Coordinates of C-alpha atoms in Angstrom, one line a residue:
M250 CA 0.0 0.0 0.0
E251 CA 2.8 2.4 0.9
E252 CA 4.5 1.7 -2.4
R253 CA 1.3 2.3 -4.3
V254 CA 0.7 5.6 -2.6
G255 CA 4.3 6.6 -3.4
Q256 CA 3.7 5.9 -7.1
I257 CA 0.5 8.0 -7.1
W258 CA 2.3 10.9 -5.4
D259 CA 5.2 10.7 -7.7
R260 CA 3.0 10.9 -10.8
F261 CA 1.0 13.8 -9.3
I262 CA 3.9 15.9 -8.2
T263 CA 5.8 15.3 -11.5
R264 CA 2.8 16.3 -13.5
M265 CA 2.3 19.5 -11.4
A266 CA 6.0 20.4 -11.8
H267 CA 6.0 19.9 -15.6
Q268 CA 6.1 23.3 -17.4
G269 CA 4.5 22.4 -20.7
Y270 CA 1.3 21.6 -22.5
P271 CA 1.1 17.9 -23.1
D272 CA -2.2 18.2 -25.0
A273 CA -0.5 20.3 -27.6
A274 CA 2.6 18.2 -27.8
V275 CA 4.2 17.4 -31.2
T276 CA 6.7 14.6 -31.5
L277 CA 9.7 14.3 -33.7
D278 CA 8.4 11.2 -35.4
Q279 CA 5.3 13.2 -36.6
V280 CA 7.4 15.8 -38.5
R281 CA 10.6 13.8 -39.3
K282 CA 10.0 13.3 -43.0
P283 CA 8.9 16.9 -44.0
L284 CA 11.5 18.2 -41.6
A285 CA 14.2 16.3 -43.4
V286 CA 13.1 17.7 -46.8
F287 CA 12.8 21.3 -45.3
Y288 CA 16.3 21.1 -43.7
R289 CA 18.0 19.9 -46.9
A290 CA 16.0 22.3 -49.1
L291 CA 17.4 25.2 -47.0
G292 CA 20.9 24.1 -47.6
G293 CA 21.5 21.9 -44.6
D294 CA 24.1 19.2 -44.7
S295 CA 22.6 16.4 -46.8
A296 CA 24.7 13.8 -45.0
L297 CA 23.1 14.5 -41.6
R298 CA 20.2 12.4 -40.4
I299 CA 17.7 13.6 -37.9
A300 CA 17.6 11.9 -34.6
A301 CA 16.3 12.5 -31.1
T302 CA 18.6 14.5 -28.7
T303 CA 19.3 13.6 -25.1
A304 CA 18.5 15.6 -22.0
T305 CA 21.5 17.4 -20.6
L306 CA 22.1 19.2 -17.2
H307 CA 21.7 22.9 -16.9
Q308 CA 22.8 25.1 -14.0
A309 CA 19.8 27.4 -13.9
R310 CA 17.8 27.9 -10.6
R311 CA 15.0 25.4 -10.2
S312 CA 11.6 26.2 -8.7
W313 CA 10.6 24.8 -5.4
L314 CA 8.1 22.5 -7.2
H315 CA 10.8 21.1 -9.3
K316 CA 12.9 20.4 -6.2
I317 CA 10.1 18.6 -4.5
A318 CA 9.4 16.5 -7.6
G319 CA 13.1 15.9 -8.3
T320 CA 12.8 17.1 -11.9
G321 CA 13.9 20.1 -13.9
K322 CA 17.6 19.3 -13.8
K323 CA 17.9 18.5 -17.4
T324 CA 16.5 19.9 -20.7
E325 CA 16.5 18.8 -24.3
L326 CA 18.0 21.3 -26.7
A327 CA 18.9 21.1 -30.4
W328 CA 22.4 20.6 -31.7
Y329 CA 24.3 18.8 -34.4
D330 CA 27.6 17.0 -35.1
E331 CA 29.2 15.4 -38.2
S332 CA 26.6 12.7 -38.4
C333 CA 23.3 13.8 -37.0
L334 CA 21.0 16.8 -36.4
Y335 CA 19.7 16.2 -32.9
L336 CA 16.2 17.7 -32.0
P337 CA 14.0 17.2 -29.0
E338 CA 12.0 14.0 -29.1
Q339 CA 8.8 15.9 -28.2
L340 CA 7.9 19.6 -28.0
D341 CA 5.1 20.9 -25.8
L342 CA 6.5 24.3 -25.0
F343 CA 3.5 26.2 -26.4
P344 CA -0.2 25.7 -25.9
D345 CA -0.8 25.8 -29.7
P346 CA 0.4 22.6 -31.5
A347 CA 1.1 24.7 -34.6
L348 CA 3.7 26.7 -32.7
N349 CA 5.4 23.5 -31.4
R350 CA 5.5 22.3 -35.0
D351 CA 6.9 25.6 -36.1
L352 CA 9.6 25.4 -33.5
Y353 CA 10.9 22.1 -35.0
F354 CA 11.2 23.8 -38.4
W355 CA 12.8 26.9 -37.0
L356 CA 15.5 24.8 -35.1
A357 CA 16.2 22.9 -38.3
A358 CA 16.6 26.2 -40.3
L359 CA 18.9 27.6 -37.5
A360 CA 21.1 24.5 -37.5
G361 CA 21.4 24.6 -41.2
T362 CA 22.7 28.1 -41.2
P363 CA 26.3 28.8 -40.0
A364 CA 26.9 31.6 -37.5
Y365 CA 29.6 33.1 -39.7
A366 CA 30.3 33.2 -43.4
T367 CA 33.2 30.7 -43.0
E368 CA 32.4 28.8 -39.9
I369 CA 34.8 26.4 -38.3
P370 CA 33.0 25.1 -35.2
E371 CA 36.1 23.7 -33.6
Q372 CA 37.9 27.0 -33.7
S373 CA 34.9 29.2 -32.7
T374 CA 35.6 31.3 -29.6
A375 CA 32.5 33.5 -29.5
S376 CA 30.0 33.0 -26.7
W377 CA 27.0 30.9 -27.2
I378 CA 24.6 33.9 -27.0
V379 CA 26.6 35.7 -29.7
E380 CA 26.7 32.7 -32.0
N381 CA 23.0 32.0 -31.7
Q382 CA 22.2 35.6 -32.4
N383 CA 24.5 35.5 -35.5
R384 CA 22.8 32.3 -36.7
T385 CA 19.4 33.9 -36.2
L386 CA 20.4 37.0 -38.1
R387 CA 21.8 35.0 -41.0
T388 CA 18.8 32.7 -41.1
L389 CA 16.3 35.6 -41.2
T390 CA 18.3 37.5 -43.8
K391 CA 18.7 34.4 -46.0
F392 CA 15.1 33.1 -45.6
Q393 CA 12.9 36.2 -45.1
G394 CA 9.8 34.0 -45.2
L395 CA 10.7 32.6 -41.8
E396 CA 10.5 36.0 -40.1
R397 CA 6.8 36.0 -39.2
R398 CA 7.1 32.4 -37.9
Y399 CA 10.1 33.5 -35.8
Q400 CA 8.3 36.5 -34.4
R401 CA 5.3 34.4 -33.3
L402 CA 7.6 31.9 -31.6
V403 CA 9.5 34.7 -29.8
N404 CA 6.4 36.6 -28.6
S405 CA 4.8 33.4 -27.3
F406 CA 8.0 32.3 -25.6
I407 CA 8.6 35.7 -23.9
S408 CA 5.0 35.8 -22.6
Q409 CA 5.8 32.6 -20.6
R410 CA 9.1 33.9 -19.2
S411 CA 8.2 36.4 -16.6
V412 CA 11.0 38.1 -14.7
T413 CA 8.8 39.4 -11.8
R414 CA 9.6 36.5 -9.5
M415 CA 13.3 36.3 -10.3
K416 CA 16.3 37.6 -8.3
P417 CA 17.6 40.9 -9.6
D418 CA 20.7 39.5 -11.2
E419 CA 18.8 36.6 -12.8
A420 CA 16.2 39.1 -14.0
R421 CA 18.9 41.1 -15.8
Q422 CA 20.1 38.0 -17.5
E423 CA 16.7 37.0 -18.6
Q424 CA 16.0 40.5 -19.9
A425 CA 19.2 40.4 -21.9
I426 CA 18.2 37.0 -23.5
Q427 CA 14.7 38.4 -24.4
Q428 CA 16.4 41.4 -25.9
A429 CA 18.7 39.1 -27.9
L430 CA 15.6 37.2 -29.1
L431 CA 13.6 40.2 -30.1
N432 CA 16.6 42.1 -31.7
P433 CA 19.3 39.5 -32.7
G434 CA 22.7 41.0 -32.6
S435 CA 22.0 43.6 -29.9
V436 CA 23.5 41.7 -27.0
S437 CA 27.2 41.0 -26.8
E438 CA 27.4 39.4 -23.4
L439 CA 25.2 38.4 -20.5
P440 CA 25.2 40.1 -17.1
Q441 CA 26.8 38.1 -14.3
A442 CA 24.5 36.1 -12.0
R443 CA 24.8 33.5 -9.3
Y444 CA 23.0 30.9 -11.5
A445 CA 23.2 30.2 -15.2
P446 CA 20.3 31.5 -17.3
L447 CA 17.3 29.3 -18.0
P448 CA 17.6 27.2 -21.2
V449 CA 16.5 28.9 -24.4
P450 CA 14.6 26.3 -26.6
L451 CA 14.7 28.6 -29.6
W452 CA 18.5 28.5 -29.8
L453 CA 21.0 25.7 -30.3
H454 CA 22.7 24.0 -27.3
P455 CA 25.3 26.2 -25.7
D456 CA 27.5 23.2 -24.8
P457 CA 26.5 20.1 -26.9
P458 CA 27.3 16.6 -25.6
H459 CA 30.4 15.1 -27.0
S460 CA 32.1 11.7 -26.8
G461 CA 35.2 12.8 -24.9
G462 CA 37.6 12.5 -27.8
L463 CA 39.5 9.3 -27.1
S464 CA 42.9 9.6 -28.7
R465 CA 44.1 7.1 -31.3
Q466 CA 47.6 5.7 -31.2
D467 CA 47.4 4.0 -34.6
P468 CA 44.7 4.8 -37.1
D469 CA 45.1 1.3 -38.5
Q470 CA 44.4 -0.5 -35.2
D471 CA 41.1 -2.3 -35.1
R472 CA 40.4 -1.1 -31.6
T473 CA 40.2 2.5 -32.9
A474 CA 37.0 2.0 -34.9
Q475 CA 34.1 4.1 -33.9
Q476 CA 30.7 2.8 -33.1
G477 CA 28.5 2.5 -36.3
E478 CA 25.7 4.8 -37.0
T479 CA 23.0 2.2 -37.8
R480 CA 21.2 2.8 -34.5
Q481 CA 17.4 3.1 -34.4
A482 CA 16.1 6.6 -34.7
Q483 CA 14.5 6.4 -31.3
Q484 CA 17.9 5.8 -29.5
K485 CA 19.5 8.8 -28.0
R486 CA 23.2 9.9 -27.9
R487 CA 24.8 9.7 -24.5
Q488 CA 27.2 12.2 -23.1
A489 CA 30.6 10.8 -22.0
E490 CA 33.9 12.0 -20.5
R491 CA 37.3 10.5 -20.7
V492 CA 38.9 9.6 -17.4
E493 CA 42.1 8.0 -16.4
K494 CA 42.2 4.2 -16.0
P495 CA 41.5 3.2 -12.4
E496 CA 44.3 1.3 -10.6
D497 CA 41.8 -1.3 -9.2
E498 CA 40.4 -2.9 -12.2
G499 CA 37.3 -5.0 -12.1
P500 CA 36.3 -7.8 -14.5
T501 CA 36.0 -6.6 -18.1
L502 CA 34.5 -8.0 -21.2
G503 CA 35.3 -6.5 -24.6
V504 CA 33.4 -7.7 -27.7
R505 CA 33.7 -6.7 -31.3
H506 CA 31.3 -8.1 -33.9
E507 CA 29.8 -7.1 -37.2
A508 CA 26.5 -9.1 -37.3
D509 CA 24.6 -5.8 -37.0
L510 CA 27.2 -3.6 -38.6
F511 CA 28.5 -2.4 -35.3
S512 CA 32.2 -2.1 -34.3
F513 CA 33.5 -0.7 -31.0
A514 CA 36.4 1.7 -30.6
E515 CA 37.5 0.8 -27.1
F516 CA 36.9 -1.9 -24.4
S517 CA 34.5 -0.4 -21.9
K518 CA 35.0 -1.4 -18.3
L519 CA 31.7 -2.1 -16.7
D520 CA 31.6 -1.9 -12.9
R521 CA 29.4 -4.8 -11.8
S522 CA 30.8 -5.1 -8.3
T523 CA 27.5 -4.3 -6.6
D524 CA 24.7 -6.0 -8.6
E525 CA 23.8 -7.3 -12.0
E526 CA 20.9 -5.5 -13.8
D527 CA 18.9 -8.1 -15.7
N528 CA 15.9 -5.7 -16.3
L529 CA 16.8 -3.9 -19.6
D530 CA 14.1 -1.3 -19.1
Q531 CA 15.5 -0.5 -15.7
A532 CA 19.0 -0.5 -17.1
E533 CA 18.0 2.1 -19.7
N534 CA 16.4 4.3 -16.9
I535 CA 19.7 4.1 -15.0
A536 CA 21.6 5.2 -18.2
N537 CA 19.2 8.1 -18.6
D538 CA 19.9 9.2 -15.0
I539 CA 23.7 9.2 -15.5
D540 CA 24.8 12.6 -16.4
Q541 CA 28.1 11.5 -18.0
M542 CA 29.3 8.0 -18.7
A543 CA 33.0 7.7 -17.9
V544 CA 35.2 5.9 -20.5
T545 CA 38.9 5.3 -20.6
Q546 CA 41.5 3.9 -22.9
D547 CA 43.2 0.7 -21.9
S548 CA 46.2 -0.8 -23.8
T549 CA 47.2 -3.4 -21.2
T550 CA 46.4 -7.1 -21.5
V551 CA 44.0 -8.5 -19.0
A552 CA 43.8 -12.3 -18.5
S553 CA 40.1 -12.4 -18.1
R554 CA 39.3 -10.3 -21.2
I555 CA 37.7 -12.0 -24.2
K556 CA 38.6 -10.5 -27.5
F557 CA 36.7 -11.6 -30.6
D558 CA 37.9 -10.5 -34.0
L559 CA 37.4 -11.6 -37.6
D560 CA 40.6 -13.5 -38.6
L561 CA 41.4 -14.4 -42.2
P562 CA 41.1 -18.1 -43.0
S563 CA 44.2 -20.1 -43.8
A564 CA 45.6 -19.9 -47.3
E565 CA 44.6 -23.6 -47.9
E566 CA 40.9 -22.8 -47.0
D567 CA 40.7 -19.2 -48.4
D568 CA 39.6 -18.1 -51.9
I569 CA 42.4 -17.9 -54.5
P570 CA 43.8 -14.4 -55.0
L571 CA 44.2 -13.5 -58.6
S572 CA 46.8 -10.8 -58.0
E573 CA 48.7 -9.0 -55.2
G574 CA 46.0 -6.3 -55.3
I575 CA 45.1 -3.1 -57.0
L576 CA 45.6 0.2 -55.2
Y577 CA 42.8 2.8 -55.2
P578 CA 42.4 6.2 -53.5
E579 CA 40.0 7.0 -50.6
W580 CA 38.2 10.3 -49.9
D581 CA 39.0 12.1 -46.7
Y582 CA 36.1 14.4 -46.2
R583 CA 37.7 16.2 -43.3
K584 CA 40.7 17.3 -45.3
Q585 CA 38.6 17.4 -48.6
R586 CA 41.2 15.5 -50.5
M587 CA 42.0 12.1 -51.9
L588 CA 44.3 9.7 -50.1
E589 CA 46.2 8.2 -53.0
N590 CA 46.9 4.5 -53.2
Y591 CA 45.2 4.1 -49.8
C592 CA 43.1 0.9 -50.3
R593 CA 44.2 -2.4 -51.8
V594 CA 41.5 -4.4 -53.7
I595 CA 42.4 -8.0 -54.1
P596 CA 40.4 -9.9 -56.9
M597 CA 39.7 -13.4 -55.7
V598 CA 38.0 -16.5 -57.1
A599 CA 36.4 -19.4 -55.2
R600 CA 38.7 -22.3 -54.6
G601 CA 36.1 -24.9 -55.5
N602 CA 35.5 -25.0 -59.3
D603 CA 32.7 -27.6 -59.3
C604 CA 30.0 -27.2 -61.9
V605 CA 26.6 -27.4 -60.4
D606 CA 23.0 -27.3 -61.6
L607 CA 20.4 -24.7 -60.6
P608 CA 18.8 -25.7 -57.3
E609 CA 15.5 -27.5 -57.7
R610 CA 13.6 -25.0 -55.6
L611 CA 14.5 -22.2 -58.2
Q612 CA 13.7 -24.2 -61.4
K613 CA 10.1 -23.1 -61.7
S614 CA 10.9 -19.4 -61.1
A615 CA 13.9 -19.6 -63.5
R616 CA 11.8 -21.0 -66.3
R617 CA 9.3 -18.2 -66.0
L618 CA 12.0 -15.5 -65.9
R619 CA 13.8 -17.0 -68.9
R620 CA 10.6 -16.8 -71.0
Q621 CA 10.2 -13.1 -70.0
F622 CA 13.8 -12.1 -70.7
E623 CA 14.1 -14.0 -73.9
C624 CA 11.5 -11.6 -75.3
L625 CA 13.9 -8.7 -74.5
S626 CA 16.6 -10.1 -76.8
A627 CA 14.6 -9.6 -79.9
R628 CA 12.0 -7.1 -78.8
P629 CA 11.0 -4.9 -81.8
Q630 CA 11.2 -1.1 -81.4
W631 CA 9.6 1.7 -83.4
L632 CA 12.3 3.7 -85.3
R633 CA 11.6 7.3 -86.4
G634 CA 12.9 9.1 -89.5
Q635 CA 12.5 6.3 -92.0
Y636 CA 11.9 6.7 -95.7
E637 CA 9.2 4.1 -95.6
G638 CA 7.6 2.1 -92.8
D639 CA 4.5 0.8 -91.1
K640 CA 2.9 4.1 -90.1
L641 CA 3.2 7.9 -90.7
D642 CA 5.1 10.0 -88.2
L643 CA 2.7 13.0 -87.8
D644 CA 5.3 15.2 -86.2
A645 CA 7.8 14.7 -89.0
Y646 CA 5.0 15.3 -91.6
I647 CA 4.0 18.6 -90.0
D648 CA 7.6 19.7 -89.9
Y649 CA 8.1 18.8 -93.5
R650 CA 4.9 20.6 -94.6
G651 CA 6.0 23.7 -92.6
S652 CA 9.4 23.8 -94.3
C653 CA 7.7 23.4 -97.7
S654 CA 5.5 26.5 -97.0
L655 CA 8.5 28.6 -95.9
Q656 CA 10.5 27.7 -99.0
G657 CA 7.5 28.1 -101.4
Q658 CA 8.2 24.7 -102.9
A659 CA 8.8 21.1 -101.9
A660 CA 11.9 20.6 -99.8
K661 CA 14.8 18.9 -101.5
G662 CA 15.5 15.3 -100.8
D663 CA 13.3 12.4 -99.9
P664 CA 11.4 13.1 -96.6
R665 CA 11.8 10.8 -93.7
L666 CA 8.1 10.6 -92.6
F667 CA 7.6 7.1 -91.4
F668 CA 7.9 4.9 -88.3
Q669 CA 9.3 1.4 -88.9
K670 CA 9.2 -1.5 -86.5
R671 CA 12.5 -3.5 -86.3
P672 CA 14.1 -5.9 -83.9
Q673 CA 16.8 -4.1 -82.0
H674 CA 19.9 -5.3 -80.2
R675 CA 20.0 -4.2 -76.5
D676 CA 23.3 -2.4 -76.2
M677 CA 23.4 -2.9 -72.4
A678 CA 26.1 -3.9 -69.9
C679 CA 25.4 -4.5 -66.2
L680 CA 27.6 -5.3 -63.3
L681 CA 26.0 -6.7 -60.1
L682 CA 28.0 -6.0 -57.0
A683 CA 26.8 -7.9 -54.0
D684 CA 27.7 -7.1 -50.4
L685 CA 29.1 -10.3 -48.8
S686 CA 29.9 -8.8 -45.4
L687 CA 29.4 -10.7 -42.2
S688 CA 26.1 -8.9 -41.6
T689 CA 24.6 -11.2 -44.3
D690 CA 24.9 -14.0 -41.8
A691 CA 21.8 -12.7 -40.0
W692 CA 18.5 -14.4 -40.3
A693 CA 16.1 -13.0 -42.9
N694 CA 13.2 -15.1 -41.6
D695 CA 12.7 -18.3 -39.7
D696 CA 13.9 -20.5 -42.6
S697 CA 16.8 -18.7 -44.2
Q698 CA 19.6 -16.3 -43.7
V699 CA 20.3 -13.1 -45.6
I700 CA 23.2 -14.7 -47.5
D701 CA 20.8 -17.5 -48.6
V702 CA 18.4 -14.9 -50.0
I703 CA 21.3 -13.1 -51.8
R704 CA 22.5 -16.4 -53.3
D705 CA 19.1 -17.2 -54.7
A706 CA 18.7 -13.7 -56.0
V707 CA 22.0 -13.9 -57.8
Y708 CA 21.0 -17.3 -59.3
L709 CA 17.8 -15.9 -60.8
F710 CA 19.5 -12.7 -61.9
A711 CA 22.1 -14.6 -63.8
E712 CA 19.5 -17.0 -65.4
S713 CA 17.4 -14.0 -66.5
L714 CA 20.2 -11.9 -68.0
H715 CA 21.7 -15.0 -69.8
A716 CA 18.3 -15.4 -71.5
S717 CA 18.1 -11.7 -72.5
G718 CA 21.5 -11.7 -74.1
D719 CA 22.6 -8.6 -72.2
Q720 CA 26.3 -8.3 -71.2
F721 CA 26.6 -8.9 -67.5
A722 CA 29.1 -9.6 -64.7
I723 CA 28.6 -10.6 -61.1
H724 CA 31.0 -9.8 -58.3
G725 CA 30.9 -9.7 -54.5
F726 CA 32.9 -7.8 -51.9
S727 CA 33.9 -7.6 -48.3
S728 CA 36.8 -6.1 -46.4
R729 CA 39.1 -6.3 -43.5
R730 CA 40.7 -2.9 -43.2
R731 CA 42.0 -0.8 -46.1
D732 CA 44.7 -3.2 -47.2
H733 CA 42.5 -6.2 -47.7
V734 CA 39.3 -5.4 -49.7
R735 CA 38.2 -8.7 -51.1
F736 CA 36.6 -8.6 -54.6
N737 CA 35.0 -12.0 -55.3
C738 CA 34.9 -12.7 -59.1
I739 CA 31.8 -14.8 -59.7
K740 CA 31.3 -14.0 -63.4
E741 CA 33.3 -11.8 -65.8
F742 CA 31.8 -10.0 -68.8
Q743 CA 33.6 -12.2 -71.3
E744 CA 32.7 -15.4 -69.5
T745 CA 29.9 -17.7 -70.6
Y746 CA 27.3 -18.4 -68.0
G747 CA 27.1 -22.1 -67.1
G748 CA 27.7 -24.7 -64.4
A749 CA 31.1 -23.2 -63.4
V750 CA 29.5 -19.8 -62.6
R751 CA 26.6 -21.5 -60.7
G752 CA 29.3 -23.3 -58.7
R753 CA 30.8 -20.0 -57.7
I754 CA 27.4 -18.6 -56.8
A755 CA 26.8 -21.7 -54.6
D756 CA 30.1 -21.0 -52.9
I757 CA 29.0 -17.5 -51.8
S758 CA 29.4 -17.1 -48.0
P759 CA 29.5 -14.2 -45.5
G760 CA 32.9 -12.4 -45.4
F761 CA 34.1 -9.5 -43.2
Y762 CA 33.2 -5.8 -43.3
T763 CA 31.8 -3.4 -45.9
R764 CA 34.3 -1.0 -47.5
M765 CA 32.0 0.1 -50.3
G766 CA 34.1 2.9 -51.8
A767 CA 37.0 0.8 -52.9
A768 CA 34.7 -2.0 -54.2
I769 CA 32.7 0.5 -56.2
R770 CA 35.8 2.1 -57.7
H771 CA 37.1 -1.3 -58.9
A772 CA 33.7 -2.2 -60.2
T773 CA 33.5 1.1 -62.0
E774 CA 36.8 0.5 -63.7
K775 CA 35.7 -3.0 -64.9
L776 CA 32.3 -1.8 -66.1
G777 CA 33.8 1.3 -67.8
Q778 CA 35.9 -0.9 -70.1
Q779 CA 32.7 -2.3 -71.7
P780 CA 31.8 -0.9 -75.1
A781 CA 28.0 -0.9 -74.4
Q782 CA 26.0 2.3 -74.8
K783 CA 24.3 2.0 -71.4
K784 CA 26.2 0.7 -68.4
L785 CA 24.3 -0.1 -65.2
L786 CA 26.1 -0.7 -61.8
L787 CA 23.8 -2.5 -59.4
L788 CA 24.8 -2.6 -55.8
L789 CA 23.1 -5.2 -53.6
T790 CA 23.6 -4.5 -49.9
D791 CA 22.0 -4.9 -46.5
G792 CA 23.6 -2.0 -44.6
K793 CA 25.9 1.0 -44.4
P794 CA 29.6 1.3 -45.3
N795 CA 31.6 -0.2 -42.4
D796 CA 35.1 -1.3 -41.6
L797 CA 37.5 -1.5 -38.7
D798 CA 40.0 1.3 -39.4
R799 CA 37.9 4.5 -39.1
Y800 CA 35.6 3.5 -42.0
E801 CA 32.6 4.2 -39.9
G802 CA 29.8 6.8 -39.8
R803 CA 30.5 9.9 -41.9
H804 CA 33.9 8.9 -43.2
G805 CA 32.6 5.7 -44.9
V806 CA 29.4 7.4 -46.2
E807 CA 31.4 10.3 -47.7
D808 CA 33.9 8.0 -49.4
T809 CA 31.1 5.9 -50.8
R810 CA 29.3 8.9 -52.1
K811 CA 32.5 10.2 -53.8
A812 CA 33.0 6.8 -55.5
I813 CA 29.4 6.9 -56.8
L814 CA 29.9 10.5 -58.1
E815 CA 33.0 9.2 -59.9
A816 CA 31.0 6.4 -61.5
R817 CA 28.4 8.8 -62.7
S818 CA 31.1 11.1 -64.2
Q819 CA 32.2 8.2 -66.3
G820 CA 28.8 7.7 -67.8
L821 CA 27.7 4.8 -65.5
I822 CA 24.3 4.5 -63.9
P823 CA 24.7 3.4 -60.2
F824 CA 21.6 2.0 -58.5
C825 CA 21.3 0.4 -55.1
I826 CA 19.0 -2.4 -53.9
T827 CA 18.9 -2.8 -50.2
I828 CA 17.1 -4.7 -47.4
D829 CA 18.3 -2.3 -44.7
E830 CA 15.4 -0.8 -42.7
Q831 CA 17.5 2.3 -42.0
A832 CA 18.2 2.9 -45.7
S833 CA 16.2 6.1 -45.9
E834 CA 18.6 7.7 -43.5
Y835 CA 21.7 7.5 -45.7
L836 CA 20.9 6.1 -49.2
P837 CA 19.2 9.3 -50.5
Y838 CA 22.5 11.1 -49.8
L839 CA 24.5 8.4 -51.6
F840 CA 22.4 7.6 -54.6
G841 CA 19.7 10.2 -54.7
R842 CA 16.0 9.8 -54.1
Q843 CA 15.5 7.9 -57.4
G844 CA 18.7 6.0 -57.2
Y845 CA 17.8 3.2 -54.8
T846 CA 15.0 0.9 -53.8
F847 CA 14.2 -0.8 -50.4
I848 CA 12.9 -4.4 -50.3
R849 CA 10.8 -4.6 -47.1
Q850 CA 10.8 -8.4 -47.0
A851 CA 14.2 -9.9 -47.6
D852 CA 12.9 -13.2 -48.8
Q853 CA 11.2 -11.3 -51.8
L854 CA 14.6 -10.3 -53.1
P855 CA 15.1 -13.2 -55.5
K856 CA 11.8 -12.5 -57.2
K857 CA 12.1 -8.7 -57.3
L858 CA 15.7 -8.4 -58.4
P859 CA 15.1 -9.5 -62.1
Q860 CA 11.9 -7.5 -62.2
L861 CA 13.8 -4.3 -61.1
Y862 CA 16.4 -4.9 -63.7
M863 CA 13.8 -5.2 -66.4
T864 CA 12.1 -2.0 -65.2
L865 CA 15.4 -0.1 -65.0
T866 CA 16.7 -1.1 -68.4
G867 CA 13.4 -0.4 -70.0
Q868 CA 13.6 3.2 -68.7
L869 CA 17.2 3.5 -69.7
L870 CA 16.7 2.2 -73.3
G871 CA 13.3 3.9 -73.7
E872 CA 11.4 0.7 -74.2

């Protein structure tokens, strides 16, 4: 009974202390899609995804009601880093839902506008109030249509921030902030006060959370890889600080894996000396209550530590390398330059060269697809501008009669006024590049793994294109750091499709990590050598670019995007097919809105891959 009364009291006093309007609340999920379009349309960084921020401590004075309820210590403010734009998970600051929605869009516009013409955030020394005023001025100057929205937000916000009950020094601070909001650029510094000013939700975070900046001793060490960015949108970024390694070390466990495209930079020591927390919900609540998570770098060997890494197989068991490797550059987006001869791509072929038949389970689908694709090899097309043909070209006839009228006589030469239907050769070359990283070892459904689905899709793709007569090649890739990017040769352009190729498809297995940029550059070189008129580069993947040596997050994404732009500049058409549920967060930046497709059910990939090829090539060839 006592516990029940305590719960009721806690809910009551928390609700009383909350300063907001829950009935008018707008959540980030409700505005995420239009907000992303708005942010990028205003010139925001296209590589940033929108995610929920985390509450951080502020040093402002709390009301007595907040102190009784034990709340009001933290607040959620907007900020951004190199990978994400962080916005509050929910806004209920105003009694009007439209104003709360407008606040999301204002914060996105503010974050997308630099405070200065040439802003370098790491070297900025101006105070947070000056920087936010400068951002506001530049935003309102650049996008004048936002001014009325901004004024409504400011007027409603100021009406809620009364200074009558504040201490004199705090009131002066608040008045300066309100002056800065009403007339941006008019306040150069805040008056001194005992407490920090109340948070300003209309501005960006004055001191955004950061990871503590763990130093790296060797950029090629696998332990320096940063955590991947394939987290769910609902997860929040935690604030951490670096501390010195304690003398008295408790038991530790360090694990690195790639099944979910994650890799960890350091071994985190987890102090479990008091109790074990089996309740995951309770563990998350504890994490939310921790202001800063302390992490440290440890280079010593501990007997009880378990380290799991992806080792290369022995030479007798591994695929056969076809050369010592080909060197390719990699894009360093921080320095905005290419790192020449940085990655080594090693072409490899499966050790087993057995000829196999198409699996029985795919025979029926393959027969149906072959019938459909055989029609493409001799599909007739209407050709314009013929001297004779099956039907009159009205546009050509009107142009001809017009030229006759202008000249006052019949135009010289025989007019080309007809359409003629003729079988046409499809001048098409396609290279299918399949992601064979360890993440494909995950289960697609209760019966099969992702790698099984990819294998079946490649089978049917090859059967279909062989029937169409189109030039095609099939390759797979995975990586283990920059000096070992494996490029599995399954079928070359000049090779005839048959039992040997099917044997290599059957030998497909999960590999290592996903260094997309180098693999795309090598595939671009191979496809670019083909004499076809249209060249399609199909990338089949299940996740983001990823590798051990810093090829995480923004670095991998930017290098992959650079490789795709290079392919386009050479006349290739890159297109991505993915089963990653988080694809919408990064693939539009890599391939463009029309340059990728998402397969919701992975087991549908074998059926949809040939259909997608038929649709794409039909659009490219104007069929």
